[in-house]
Coordinates of C-alpha atoms in Angstrom, one line a residue:
F1 CA -18.3 -53.4 13.4
L2 CA -18.0 -50.3 11.2
R3 CA -19.0 -47.1 12.9
T4 CA -19.3 -43.6 11.4
P5 CA -16.9 -41.1 12.9
G6 CA -19.6 -39.2 14.7
Y7 CA -21.1 -42.1 16.6
P8 CA -18.1 -42.7 18.9
V9 CA -18.0 -39.0 19.6
F10 CA -21.7 -39.1 20.5
V11 CA -21.2 -42.1 22.8
A12 CA -18.2 -40.5 24.5
S13 CA -20.0 -37.3 25.1
V14 CA -23.0 -39.1 26.6
W15 CA -20.7 -41.1 28.8
N16 CA -18.8 -38.0 29.8
F17 CA -21.9 -36.3 30.8
F18 CA -23.9 -39.1 32.4
G19 CA -21.3 -41.7 33.3
E20 CA -20.3 -44.9 31.4
T21 CA -23.6 -46.6 31.2
N22 CA -25.3 -48.0 28.1
L23 CA -28.7 -47.0 29.5
A24 CA -27.7 -43.3 29.2
V25 CA -26.7 -43.9 25.5
L26 CA -30.0 -45.7 24.8
L27 CA -32.0 -42.9 26.4
A28 CA -30.1 -40.3 24.4
Q29 CA -30.8 -42.3 21.2
V30 CA -34.5 -42.3 22.1
A31 CA -34.3 -38.5 22.4
L32 CA -32.6 -38.4 19.0
S33 CA -35.4 -40.5 17.6
L34 CA -38.0 -38.1 19.0
L35 CA -36.1 -35.2 17.3
T36 CA -36.1 -37.2 14.1
I37 CA -39.9 -37.6 14.3
S38 CA -40.1 -33.8 14.9
F39 CA -38.0 -33.0 11.8
V40 CA -40.1 -35.4 9.7
Y41 CA -43.2 -33.5 10.8
L42 CA -41.7 -30.1 10.1
L43 CA -40.4 -31.1 6.7
A44 CA -43.6 -32.9 5.5
S45 CA -45.9 -30.1 6.8
R46 CA -43.8 -27.5 5.2
M47 CA -43.7 -29.4 1.9
W48 CA -47.4 -30.4 1.8
S49 CA -49.7 -29.7 4.7
T50 CA -50.0 -30.1 8.5
R51 CA -52.2 -33.2 8.0
V52 CA -49.5 -34.9 5.8
G53 CA -46.8 -33.8 8.3
L54 CA -48.8 -35.5 11.1
L55 CA -49.3 -38.6 9.1
A56 CA -45.6 -38.8 8.2
A57 CA -44.6 -38.3 11.8
C58 CA -47.0 -41.0 13.0
C59 CA -45.7 -43.4 10.3
T60 CA -42.1 -42.7 11.4
A61 CA -43.0 -43.2 15.1
I62 CA -44.6 -46.6 14.6
E63 CA -42.0 -47.8 12.0
P64 CA -40.4 -50.9 13.6
L65 CA -36.8 -50.2 12.5
Q66 CA -37.0 -46.7 14.0
N67 CA -37.9 -48.2 17.4
Y68 CA -35.4 -51.1 17.1
A69 CA -32.5 -48.7 16.2
S70 CA -33.1 -46.5 19.1
A71 CA -33.1 -49.4 21.5
T72 CA -29.7 -50.8 20.4
L73 CA -26.2 -49.3 20.4
A74 CA -26.1 -48.5 16.7
T75 CA -25.6 -45.5 14.5
E76 CA -29.0 -45.4 12.9
S77 CA -30.6 -42.9 15.3
L78 CA -27.8 -40.4 14.8
G79 CA -27.8 -41.1 11.1
A80 CA -31.5 -40.7 10.7
L81 CA -31.5 -37.4 12.6
S82 CA -28.6 -36.1 10.5
L83 CA -30.4 -37.0 7.3
M84 CA -33.6 -35.3 8.3
V85 CA -31.8 -32.1 9.5
L86 CA -30.0 -32.0 6.2
A87 CA -33.2 -32.6 4.2
Y88 CA -35.0 -29.8 6.1
A89 CA -32.1 -27.4 5.7
A90 CA -31.8 -28.2 2.0
Y91 CA -35.5 -27.8 1.4
S92 CA -35.5 -24.5 3.3
A93 CA -32.6 -23.2 1.4
F94 CA -34.0 -24.1 -2.0
T95 CA -37.5 -22.8 -1.4
T96 CA -36.6 -19.2 -0.5
E97 CA -37.1 -16.5 -3.1
R98 CA -33.6 -15.2 -2.7
P99 CA -31.1 -17.7 -1.3
R100 CA -28.3 -16.1 0.7
A101 CA -25.1 -17.3 2.2
V102 CA -25.0 -18.0 5.9
Q103 CA -23.4 -15.1 7.7
F104 CA -21.3 -15.8 10.8

């Protein structure tokens, strides 16, 4: 299987914290899936309206592949969350009146 570089780090960190059990990884992936649904809601409600955000979040929650991916040891939960965080950050950056660089 081909895995993205971040997924083995994710699995190793979950195993380091909770012990080497696949159940812990699956529960962490369910949490990532819930975060993905939250970012879908935030992005859609910010782009259009709260009602559209709620509809988008509900569609994401009942989408079969979203549920299947969070219940298997696969990279899709982490990848979907990364994509939504990136989309939200990009939309936020490009919709401000005066974009500014991030200061550390």
